[in-house]
Short mmCIF file of C-alpha atoms in Angstrom, two decimals:
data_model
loop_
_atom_site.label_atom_id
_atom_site.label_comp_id
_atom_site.label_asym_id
_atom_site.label_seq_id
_atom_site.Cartn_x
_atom_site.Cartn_y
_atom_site.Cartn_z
CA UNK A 30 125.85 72.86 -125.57
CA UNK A 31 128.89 74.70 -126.04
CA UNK A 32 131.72 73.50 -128.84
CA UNK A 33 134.58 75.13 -128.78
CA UNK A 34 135.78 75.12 -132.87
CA UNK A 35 139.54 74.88 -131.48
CA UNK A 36 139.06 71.42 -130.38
CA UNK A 37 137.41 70.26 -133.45
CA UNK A 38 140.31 72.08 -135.24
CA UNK A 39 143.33 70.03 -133.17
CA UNK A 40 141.11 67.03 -133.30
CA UNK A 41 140.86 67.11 -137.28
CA UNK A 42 144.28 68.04 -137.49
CA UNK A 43 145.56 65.27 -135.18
CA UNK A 44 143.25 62.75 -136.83
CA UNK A 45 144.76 63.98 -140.30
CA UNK A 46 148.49 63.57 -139.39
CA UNK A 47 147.90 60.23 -138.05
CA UNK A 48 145.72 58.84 -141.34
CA UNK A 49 146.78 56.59 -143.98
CA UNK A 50 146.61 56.54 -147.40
CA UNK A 51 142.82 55.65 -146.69
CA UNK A 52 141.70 58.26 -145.17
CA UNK A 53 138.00 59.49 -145.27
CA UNK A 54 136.35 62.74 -143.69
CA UNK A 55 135.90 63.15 -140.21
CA UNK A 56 132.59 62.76 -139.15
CA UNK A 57 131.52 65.57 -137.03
CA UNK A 58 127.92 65.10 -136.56
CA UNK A 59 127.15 64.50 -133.17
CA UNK A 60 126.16 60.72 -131.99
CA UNK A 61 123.62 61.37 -129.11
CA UNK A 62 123.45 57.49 -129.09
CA UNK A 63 126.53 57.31 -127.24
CA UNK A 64 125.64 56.37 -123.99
CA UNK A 65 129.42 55.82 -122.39
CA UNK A 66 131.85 57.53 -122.59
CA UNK A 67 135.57 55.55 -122.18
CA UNK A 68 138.32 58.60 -120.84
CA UNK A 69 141.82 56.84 -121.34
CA UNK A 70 142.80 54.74 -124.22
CA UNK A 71 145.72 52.01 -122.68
CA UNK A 72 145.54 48.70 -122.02
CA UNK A 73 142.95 49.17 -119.46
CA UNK A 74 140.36 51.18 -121.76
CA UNK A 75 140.70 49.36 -124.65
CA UNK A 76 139.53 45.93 -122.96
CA UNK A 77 136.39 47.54 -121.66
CA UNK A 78 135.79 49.27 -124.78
CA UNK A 79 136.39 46.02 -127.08
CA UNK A 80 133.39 44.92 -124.42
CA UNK A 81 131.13 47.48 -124.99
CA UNK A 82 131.85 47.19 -129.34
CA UNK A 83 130.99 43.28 -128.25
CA UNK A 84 127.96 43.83 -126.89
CA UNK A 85 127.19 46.39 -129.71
CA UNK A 86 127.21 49.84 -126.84
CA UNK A 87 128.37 52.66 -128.77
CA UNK A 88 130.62 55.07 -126.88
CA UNK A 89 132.62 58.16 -126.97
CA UNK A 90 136.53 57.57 -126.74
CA UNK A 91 138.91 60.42 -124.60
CA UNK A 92 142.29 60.27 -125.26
CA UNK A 93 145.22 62.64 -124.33
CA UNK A 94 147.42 60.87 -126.96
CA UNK A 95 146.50 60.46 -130.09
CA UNK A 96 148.93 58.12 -131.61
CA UNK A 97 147.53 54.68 -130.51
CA UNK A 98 143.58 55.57 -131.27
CA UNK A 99 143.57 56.14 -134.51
CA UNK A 100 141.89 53.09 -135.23
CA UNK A 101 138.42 53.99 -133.10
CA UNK A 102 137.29 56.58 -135.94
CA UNK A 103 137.31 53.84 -138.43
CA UNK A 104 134.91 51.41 -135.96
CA UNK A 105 132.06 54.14 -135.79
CA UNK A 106 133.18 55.52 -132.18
CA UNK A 107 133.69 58.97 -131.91
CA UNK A 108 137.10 59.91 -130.03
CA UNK A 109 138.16 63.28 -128.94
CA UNK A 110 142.12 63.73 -127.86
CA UNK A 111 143.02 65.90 -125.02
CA UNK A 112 142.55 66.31 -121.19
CA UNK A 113 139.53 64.62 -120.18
CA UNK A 114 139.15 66.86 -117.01
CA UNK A 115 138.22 70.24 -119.30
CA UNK A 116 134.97 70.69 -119.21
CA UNK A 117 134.31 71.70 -122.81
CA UNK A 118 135.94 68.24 -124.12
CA UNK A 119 133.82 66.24 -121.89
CA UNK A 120 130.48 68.75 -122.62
CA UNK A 121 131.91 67.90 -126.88
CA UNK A 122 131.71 64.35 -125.70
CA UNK A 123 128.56 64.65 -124.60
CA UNK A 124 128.71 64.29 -120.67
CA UNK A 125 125.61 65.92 -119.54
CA UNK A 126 123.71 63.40 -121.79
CA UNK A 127 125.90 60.12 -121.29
CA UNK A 128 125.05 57.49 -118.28
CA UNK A 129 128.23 56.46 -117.60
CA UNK A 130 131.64 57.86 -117.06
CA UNK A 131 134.35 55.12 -117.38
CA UNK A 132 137.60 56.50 -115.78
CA UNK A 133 140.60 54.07 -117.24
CA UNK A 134 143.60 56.86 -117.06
CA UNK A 135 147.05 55.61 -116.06
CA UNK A 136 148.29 58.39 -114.14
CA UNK A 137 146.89 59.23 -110.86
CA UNK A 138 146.99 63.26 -110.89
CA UNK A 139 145.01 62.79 -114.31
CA UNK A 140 142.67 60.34 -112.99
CA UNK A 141 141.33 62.37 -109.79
CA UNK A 142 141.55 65.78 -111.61
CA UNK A 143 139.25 63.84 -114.50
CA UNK A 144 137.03 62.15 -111.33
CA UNK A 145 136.86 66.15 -109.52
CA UNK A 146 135.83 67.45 -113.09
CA UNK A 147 133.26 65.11 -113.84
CA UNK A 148 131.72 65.03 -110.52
CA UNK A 149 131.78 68.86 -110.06
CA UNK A 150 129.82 69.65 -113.69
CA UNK A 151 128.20 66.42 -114.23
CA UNK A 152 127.09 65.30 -111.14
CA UNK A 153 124.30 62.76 -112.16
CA UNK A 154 127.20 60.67 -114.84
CA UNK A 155 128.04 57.32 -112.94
CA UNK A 156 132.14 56.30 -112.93
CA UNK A 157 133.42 53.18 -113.18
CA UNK A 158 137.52 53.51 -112.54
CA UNK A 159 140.55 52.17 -112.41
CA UNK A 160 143.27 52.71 -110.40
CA UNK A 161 146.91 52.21 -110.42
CA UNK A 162 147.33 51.34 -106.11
CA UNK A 163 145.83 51.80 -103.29
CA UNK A 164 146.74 54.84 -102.77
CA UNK A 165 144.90 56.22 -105.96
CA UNK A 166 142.28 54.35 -105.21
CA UNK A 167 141.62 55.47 -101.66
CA UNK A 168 141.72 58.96 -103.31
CA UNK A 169 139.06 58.00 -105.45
CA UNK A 170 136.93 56.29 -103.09
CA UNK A 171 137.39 59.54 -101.00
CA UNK A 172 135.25 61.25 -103.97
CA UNK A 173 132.65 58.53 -103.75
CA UNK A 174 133.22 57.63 -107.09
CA UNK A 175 130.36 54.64 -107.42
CA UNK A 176 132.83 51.62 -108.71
CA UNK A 177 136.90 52.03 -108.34
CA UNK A 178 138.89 48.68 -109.12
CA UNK A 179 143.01 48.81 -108.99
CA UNK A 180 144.13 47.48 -112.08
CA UNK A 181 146.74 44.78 -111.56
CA UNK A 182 144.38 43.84 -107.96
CA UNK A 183 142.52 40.91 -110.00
CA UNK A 184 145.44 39.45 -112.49
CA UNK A 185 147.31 39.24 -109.19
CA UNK A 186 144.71 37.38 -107.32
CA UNK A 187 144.39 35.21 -110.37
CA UNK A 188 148.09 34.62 -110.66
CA UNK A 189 148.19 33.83 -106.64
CA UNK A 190 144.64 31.37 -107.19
CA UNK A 191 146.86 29.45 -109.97
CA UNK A 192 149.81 29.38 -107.36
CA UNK A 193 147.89 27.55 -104.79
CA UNK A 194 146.45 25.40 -106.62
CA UNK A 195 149.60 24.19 -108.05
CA UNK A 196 150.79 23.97 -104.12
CA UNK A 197 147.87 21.52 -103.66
CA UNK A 198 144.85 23.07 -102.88
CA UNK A 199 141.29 21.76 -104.40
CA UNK A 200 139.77 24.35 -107.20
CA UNK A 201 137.10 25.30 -104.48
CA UNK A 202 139.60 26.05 -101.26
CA UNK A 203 141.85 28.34 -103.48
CA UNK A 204 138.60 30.21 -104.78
CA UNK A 205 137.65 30.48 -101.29
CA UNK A 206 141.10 32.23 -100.32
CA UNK A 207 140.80 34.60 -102.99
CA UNK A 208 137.10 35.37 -102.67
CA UNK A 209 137.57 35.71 -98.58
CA UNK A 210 140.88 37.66 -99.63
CA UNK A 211 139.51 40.04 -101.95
CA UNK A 212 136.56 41.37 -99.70
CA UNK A 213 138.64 41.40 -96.51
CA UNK A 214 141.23 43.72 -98.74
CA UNK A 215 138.98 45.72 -100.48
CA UNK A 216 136.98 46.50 -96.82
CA UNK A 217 140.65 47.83 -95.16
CA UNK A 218 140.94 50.04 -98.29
CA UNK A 219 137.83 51.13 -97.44
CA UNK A 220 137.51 51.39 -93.84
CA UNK A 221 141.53 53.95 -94.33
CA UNK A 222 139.65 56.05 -97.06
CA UNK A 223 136.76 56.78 -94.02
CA UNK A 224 139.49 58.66 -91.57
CA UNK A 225 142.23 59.65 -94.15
CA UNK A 226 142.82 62.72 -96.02
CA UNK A 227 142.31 61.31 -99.78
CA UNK A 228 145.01 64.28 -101.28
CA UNK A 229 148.20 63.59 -98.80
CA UNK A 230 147.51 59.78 -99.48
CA UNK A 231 148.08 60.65 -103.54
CA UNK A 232 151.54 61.72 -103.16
CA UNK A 233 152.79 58.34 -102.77
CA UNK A 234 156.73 58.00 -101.42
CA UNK A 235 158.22 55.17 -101.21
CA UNK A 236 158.34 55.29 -97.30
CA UNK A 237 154.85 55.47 -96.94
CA UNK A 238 154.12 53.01 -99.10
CA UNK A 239 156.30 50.30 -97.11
CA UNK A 240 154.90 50.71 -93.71
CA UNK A 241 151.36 50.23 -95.17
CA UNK A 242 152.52 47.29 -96.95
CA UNK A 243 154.12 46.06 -93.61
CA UNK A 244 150.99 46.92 -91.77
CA UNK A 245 148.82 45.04 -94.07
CA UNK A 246 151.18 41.87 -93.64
CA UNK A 247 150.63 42.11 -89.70
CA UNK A 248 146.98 42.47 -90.25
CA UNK A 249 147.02 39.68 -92.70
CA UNK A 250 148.34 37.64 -90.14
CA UNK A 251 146.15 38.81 -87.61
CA UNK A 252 143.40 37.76 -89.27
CA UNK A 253 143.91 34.65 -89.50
CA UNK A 254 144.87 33.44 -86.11
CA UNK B 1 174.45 24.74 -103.97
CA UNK B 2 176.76 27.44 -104.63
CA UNK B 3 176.17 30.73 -102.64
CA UNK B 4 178.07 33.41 -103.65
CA UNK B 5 179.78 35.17 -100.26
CA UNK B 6 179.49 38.69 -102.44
CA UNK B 7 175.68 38.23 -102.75
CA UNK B 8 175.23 37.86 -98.97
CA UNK B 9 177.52 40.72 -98.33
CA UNK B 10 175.61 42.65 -100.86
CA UNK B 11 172.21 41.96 -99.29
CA UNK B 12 173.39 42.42 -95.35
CA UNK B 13 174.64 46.25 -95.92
CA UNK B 14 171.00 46.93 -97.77
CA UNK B 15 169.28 45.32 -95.30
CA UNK B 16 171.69 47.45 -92.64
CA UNK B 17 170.60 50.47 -94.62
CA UNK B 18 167.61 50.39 -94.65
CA UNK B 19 166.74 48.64 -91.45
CA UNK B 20 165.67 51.51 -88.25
CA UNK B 21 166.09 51.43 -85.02
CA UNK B 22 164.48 48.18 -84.11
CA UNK B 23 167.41 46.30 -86.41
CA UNK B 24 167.38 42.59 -86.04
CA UNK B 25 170.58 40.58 -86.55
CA UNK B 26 169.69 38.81 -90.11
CA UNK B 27 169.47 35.14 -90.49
CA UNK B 28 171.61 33.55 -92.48
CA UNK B 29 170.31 30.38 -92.26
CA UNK B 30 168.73 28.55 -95.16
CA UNK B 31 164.94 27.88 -95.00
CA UNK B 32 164.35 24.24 -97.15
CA UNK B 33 160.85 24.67 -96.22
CA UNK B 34 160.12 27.36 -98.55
CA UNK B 35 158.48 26.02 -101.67
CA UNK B 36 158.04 28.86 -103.39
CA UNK B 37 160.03 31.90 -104.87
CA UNK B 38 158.08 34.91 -105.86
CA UNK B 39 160.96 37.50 -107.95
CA UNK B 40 159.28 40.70 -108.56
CA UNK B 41 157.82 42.68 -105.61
CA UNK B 42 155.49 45.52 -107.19
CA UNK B 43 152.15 45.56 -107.11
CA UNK B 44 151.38 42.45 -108.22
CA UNK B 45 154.26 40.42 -106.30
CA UNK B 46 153.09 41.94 -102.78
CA UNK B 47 149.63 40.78 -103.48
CA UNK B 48 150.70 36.92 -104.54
CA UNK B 49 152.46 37.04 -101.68
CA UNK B 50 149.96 38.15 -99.18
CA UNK B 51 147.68 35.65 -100.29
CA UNK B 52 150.64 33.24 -99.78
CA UNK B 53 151.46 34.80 -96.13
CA UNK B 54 147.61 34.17 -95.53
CA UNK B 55 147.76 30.71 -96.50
CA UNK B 56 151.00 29.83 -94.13
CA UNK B 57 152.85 29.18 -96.85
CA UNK B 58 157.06 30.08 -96.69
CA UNK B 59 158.51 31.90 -100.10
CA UNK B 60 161.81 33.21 -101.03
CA UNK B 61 161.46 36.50 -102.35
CA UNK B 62 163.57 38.40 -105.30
CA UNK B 63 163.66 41.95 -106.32
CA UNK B 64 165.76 43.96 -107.81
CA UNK B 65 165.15 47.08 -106.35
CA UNK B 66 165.56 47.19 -102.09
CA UNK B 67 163.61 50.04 -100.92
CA UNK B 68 160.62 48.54 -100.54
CA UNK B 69 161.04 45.54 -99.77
CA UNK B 70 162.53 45.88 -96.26
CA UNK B 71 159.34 44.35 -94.29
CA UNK B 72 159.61 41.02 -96.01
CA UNK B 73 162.60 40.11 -93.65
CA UNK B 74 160.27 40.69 -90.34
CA UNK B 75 158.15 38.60 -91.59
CA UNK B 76 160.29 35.90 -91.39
CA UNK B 77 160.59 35.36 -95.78
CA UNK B 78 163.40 35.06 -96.92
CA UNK B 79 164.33 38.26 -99.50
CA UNK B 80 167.29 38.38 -101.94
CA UNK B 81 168.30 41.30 -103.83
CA UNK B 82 169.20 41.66 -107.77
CA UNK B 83 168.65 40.34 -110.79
CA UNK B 84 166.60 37.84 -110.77
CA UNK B 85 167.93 35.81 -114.33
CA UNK B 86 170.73 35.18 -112.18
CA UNK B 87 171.67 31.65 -111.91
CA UNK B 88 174.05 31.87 -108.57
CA UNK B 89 170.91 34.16 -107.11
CA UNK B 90 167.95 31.35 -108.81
CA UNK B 91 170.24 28.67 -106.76
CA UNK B 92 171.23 30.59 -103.83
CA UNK B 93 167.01 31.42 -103.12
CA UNK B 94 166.53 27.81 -103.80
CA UNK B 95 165.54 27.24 -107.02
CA UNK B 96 166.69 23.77 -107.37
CA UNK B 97 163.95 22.76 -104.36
CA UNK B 98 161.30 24.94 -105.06
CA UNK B 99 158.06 23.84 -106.15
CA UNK B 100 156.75 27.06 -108.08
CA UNK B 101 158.21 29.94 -109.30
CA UNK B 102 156.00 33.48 -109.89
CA UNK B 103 157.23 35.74 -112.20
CA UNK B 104 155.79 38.92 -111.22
CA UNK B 105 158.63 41.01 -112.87
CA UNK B 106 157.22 44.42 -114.43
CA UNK B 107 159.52 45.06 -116.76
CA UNK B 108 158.67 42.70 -120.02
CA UNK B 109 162.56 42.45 -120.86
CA UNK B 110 163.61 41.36 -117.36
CA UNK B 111 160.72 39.40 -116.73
CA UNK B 112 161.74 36.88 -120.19
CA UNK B 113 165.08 37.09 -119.33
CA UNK B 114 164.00 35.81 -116.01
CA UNK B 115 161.86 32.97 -117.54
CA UNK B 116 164.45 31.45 -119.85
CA UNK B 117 167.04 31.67 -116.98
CA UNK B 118 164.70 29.35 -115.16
CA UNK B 119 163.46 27.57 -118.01
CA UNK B 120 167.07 26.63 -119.03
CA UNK B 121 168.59 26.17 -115.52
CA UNK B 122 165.73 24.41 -113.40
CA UNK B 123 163.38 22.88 -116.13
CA UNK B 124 161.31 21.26 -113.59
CA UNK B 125 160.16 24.67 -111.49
CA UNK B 126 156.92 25.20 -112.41
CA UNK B 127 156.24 28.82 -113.48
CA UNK B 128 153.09 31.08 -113.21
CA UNK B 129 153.88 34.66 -114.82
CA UNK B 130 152.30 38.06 -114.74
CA UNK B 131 152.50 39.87 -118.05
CA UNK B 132 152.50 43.44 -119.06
CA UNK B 133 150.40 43.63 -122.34
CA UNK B 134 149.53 41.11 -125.45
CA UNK B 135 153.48 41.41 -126.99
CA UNK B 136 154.99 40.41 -123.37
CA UNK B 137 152.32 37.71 -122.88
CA UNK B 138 152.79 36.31 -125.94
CA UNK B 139 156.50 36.04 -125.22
CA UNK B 140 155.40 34.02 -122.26
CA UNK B 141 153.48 31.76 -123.80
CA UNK B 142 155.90 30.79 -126.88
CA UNK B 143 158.34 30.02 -124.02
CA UNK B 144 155.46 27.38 -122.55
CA UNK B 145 155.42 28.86 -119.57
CA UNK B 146 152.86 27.55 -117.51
CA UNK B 147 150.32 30.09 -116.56
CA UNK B 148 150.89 33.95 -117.84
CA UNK B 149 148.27 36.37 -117.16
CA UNK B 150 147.97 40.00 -117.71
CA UNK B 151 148.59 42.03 -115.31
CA UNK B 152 145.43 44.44 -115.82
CA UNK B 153 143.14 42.25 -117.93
CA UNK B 154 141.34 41.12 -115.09
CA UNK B 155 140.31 44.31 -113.67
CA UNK B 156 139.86 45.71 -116.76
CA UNK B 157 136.94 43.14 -117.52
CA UNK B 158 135.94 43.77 -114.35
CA UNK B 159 135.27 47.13 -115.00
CA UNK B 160 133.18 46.17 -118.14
CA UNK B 161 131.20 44.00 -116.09
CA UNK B 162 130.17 46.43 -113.90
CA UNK B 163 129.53 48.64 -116.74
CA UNK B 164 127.49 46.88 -118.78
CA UNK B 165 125.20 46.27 -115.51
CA UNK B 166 124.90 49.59 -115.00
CA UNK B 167 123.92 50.06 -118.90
CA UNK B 168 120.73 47.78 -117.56
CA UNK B 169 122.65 44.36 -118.27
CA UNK B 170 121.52 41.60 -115.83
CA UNK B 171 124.33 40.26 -113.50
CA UNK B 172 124.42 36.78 -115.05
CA UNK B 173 124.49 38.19 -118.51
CA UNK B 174 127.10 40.73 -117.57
CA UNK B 175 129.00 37.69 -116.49
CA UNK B 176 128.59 35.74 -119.28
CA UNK B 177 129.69 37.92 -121.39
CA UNK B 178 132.96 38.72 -119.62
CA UNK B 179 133.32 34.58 -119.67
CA UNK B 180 132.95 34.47 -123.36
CA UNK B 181 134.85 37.71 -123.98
CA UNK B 182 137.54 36.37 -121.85
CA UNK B 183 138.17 32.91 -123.17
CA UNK B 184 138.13 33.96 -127.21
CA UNK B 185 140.55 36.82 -126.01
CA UNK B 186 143.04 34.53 -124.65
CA UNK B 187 142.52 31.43 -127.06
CA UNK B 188 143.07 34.48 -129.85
CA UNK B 189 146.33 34.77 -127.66
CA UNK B 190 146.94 31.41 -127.60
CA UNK B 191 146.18 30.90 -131.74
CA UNK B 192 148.90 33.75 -132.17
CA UNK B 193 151.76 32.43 -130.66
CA UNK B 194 151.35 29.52 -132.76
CA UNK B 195 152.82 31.41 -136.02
CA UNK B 196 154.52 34.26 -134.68
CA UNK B 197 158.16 34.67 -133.91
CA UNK B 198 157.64 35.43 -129.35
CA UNK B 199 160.90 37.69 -129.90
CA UNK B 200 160.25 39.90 -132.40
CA UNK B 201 156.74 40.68 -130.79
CA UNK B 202 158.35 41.99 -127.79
CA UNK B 203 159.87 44.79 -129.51
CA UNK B 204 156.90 46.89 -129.35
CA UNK B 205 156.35 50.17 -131.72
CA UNK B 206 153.18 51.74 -131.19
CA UNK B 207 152.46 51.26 -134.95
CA UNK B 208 152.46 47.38 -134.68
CA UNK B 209 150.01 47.74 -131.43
CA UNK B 210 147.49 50.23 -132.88
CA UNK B 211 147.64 47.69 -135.97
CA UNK B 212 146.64 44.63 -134.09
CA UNK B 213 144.56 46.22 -131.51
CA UNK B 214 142.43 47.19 -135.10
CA UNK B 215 142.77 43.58 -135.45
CA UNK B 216 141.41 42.42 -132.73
CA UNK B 217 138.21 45.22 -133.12
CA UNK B 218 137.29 43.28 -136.40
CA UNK B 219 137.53 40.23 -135.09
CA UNK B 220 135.57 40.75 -132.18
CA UNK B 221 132.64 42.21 -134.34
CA UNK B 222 132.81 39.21 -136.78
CA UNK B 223 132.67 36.91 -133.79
CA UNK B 224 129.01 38.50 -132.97
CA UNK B 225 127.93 38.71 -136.60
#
């Protein structure tokens, strides 16, 4: 396994600059416990990896910036900053060991070149990942990327389940909608990514993004009568 | 019911704008039927509203931004354009007959803006909301605003489920643990807003996040101990 000392260097230096008055040394003996590792430290990452700490799963934190993870070192966690799609940061993290890749990066261009990376050098590691729309997720599906979830998808289901039942549906009819909603959603977004070009569909415009939407409305519709 | 002629006029030459060849005179002809007003149409408005459309049921949309909202007119909604805290546009989409209002504003300052414009103007519109993160939620909440979710909390446990069965968890324990994880997050939520002032906590540094997301570790490792 190959560490590259300059990473360790900008890590310890990072890690330094961001300490209190409490600080204590960095740990830098390897954990080969860790059997996840979490790439992407926003809202997103940190819910799955409070989970994990819950359920007492160790795991290795990547994070391009460091000021809003400073608090991982001091739970145990090892974290590494920088971009999770360079192949010596995830080998430091321990990638060809891990059994599970969890993909929570914001931006899109990050996410797939992370996804590409991980899949090309670690082919065995499992991903779990989130995406920001459709589009990213079609291009992630497109990799065959084993679990891909966009993250506002669920909130807004939830947010549309509460809506109907305050419109006068029973409990069970509005879980119905959402459940028969969900699938019939999530098999169109996977039925495009068969006969589309995963890269074109990344670079979102606007334009593009409206006729699907308007597309989607007439097959909603369709569906249903 | 006041309707402002300037909002109409406003409204008509973006719809002219961005309408193509296939323009359709647009109606200017209130629909009482619609119960429902979603203001917001990202991500997580489209997908309310969907659900809505699937269901057969009318809404009134608002957004603030035109470009990509252009199919909501051929689907027969009704669409108005601005800011949505605005009481002559709240009245003018109906706000006064409406049923439920969802707040699936991104933007946390717009969105409370939004909510105490209704809150103080139609006090009897129901209101489910869509949050960005913990600060923006809890600025929901200390307004009692009926249902606020986060906008990628869902997916986010979501994507712990499906990692912790892939770690070797069983589905129904997976489950269960997103249940439990999920209820003492947003009861923690709930126990916050008690004491805290909503909005100061909407100013967000960094500093105050990484502080209470440290918080929160603790408290979730106390919970299991």
């Amino acid at each position: 396994m190959v560490v590259t000392p300059l990473l360790f260097m900008v890590r310890d230096r990072l890690a330094a600059s961001l300490s209190r008055g409490d600080a204590r040394e960095f740990d830098t003996v390897h954990d080969d416990n860790s059997r996840v590792i979490v790439a992407g430290f926003g809202r997103f990452g940190q819910i799955t990896a409070r989970l994990l700490r819950y359920k007492k799963i160790p795991f290795t934190a990547l994070e391009v910036n460091p000021t809003q993870v400073d608090f991982v070192r001091r739970f145990g966690n090892r974290i590494y900053y920088g971009d999770a799609s360079r192949v010596d940061l995830l080998r430091a993290a321990g990638a060809d060991r891990a059994d599970l890749f969890i993909l929570a990066i914001d931006d899109p261009e990050a996410s797939v070149r992370t996804a590409k990376a991980v899949r090309r050098y670690f082919p065995g590691l499992k991903i779990v990942a989130r995406a920001r729309n459709r589009q990213h997720a079609m291009a992630l599906l497109g990799m065959n990327i084993d679990y891909v979830i966009r993250e506002t998808f669920l909130s807004s289901l939830d947010a549309a389940r509460q809506a109907l039942e305050s419109l006068g549906l029973t409990t069970a009819e509005a879980r119905d909608a959402i459940r028969t909603f969900r699938d019939y959603d999530e098999n169109m977004l996977r039925d495009q990514v068969a006969f589309k070009d995963d890269e074109k569909r990344l670079i979102e415009s606007a334009k593009q993004a409206a006729e699907e939407l308007e597309r989607l409305f007439e097959q909603d519709a369709r569906e249903r009568t």
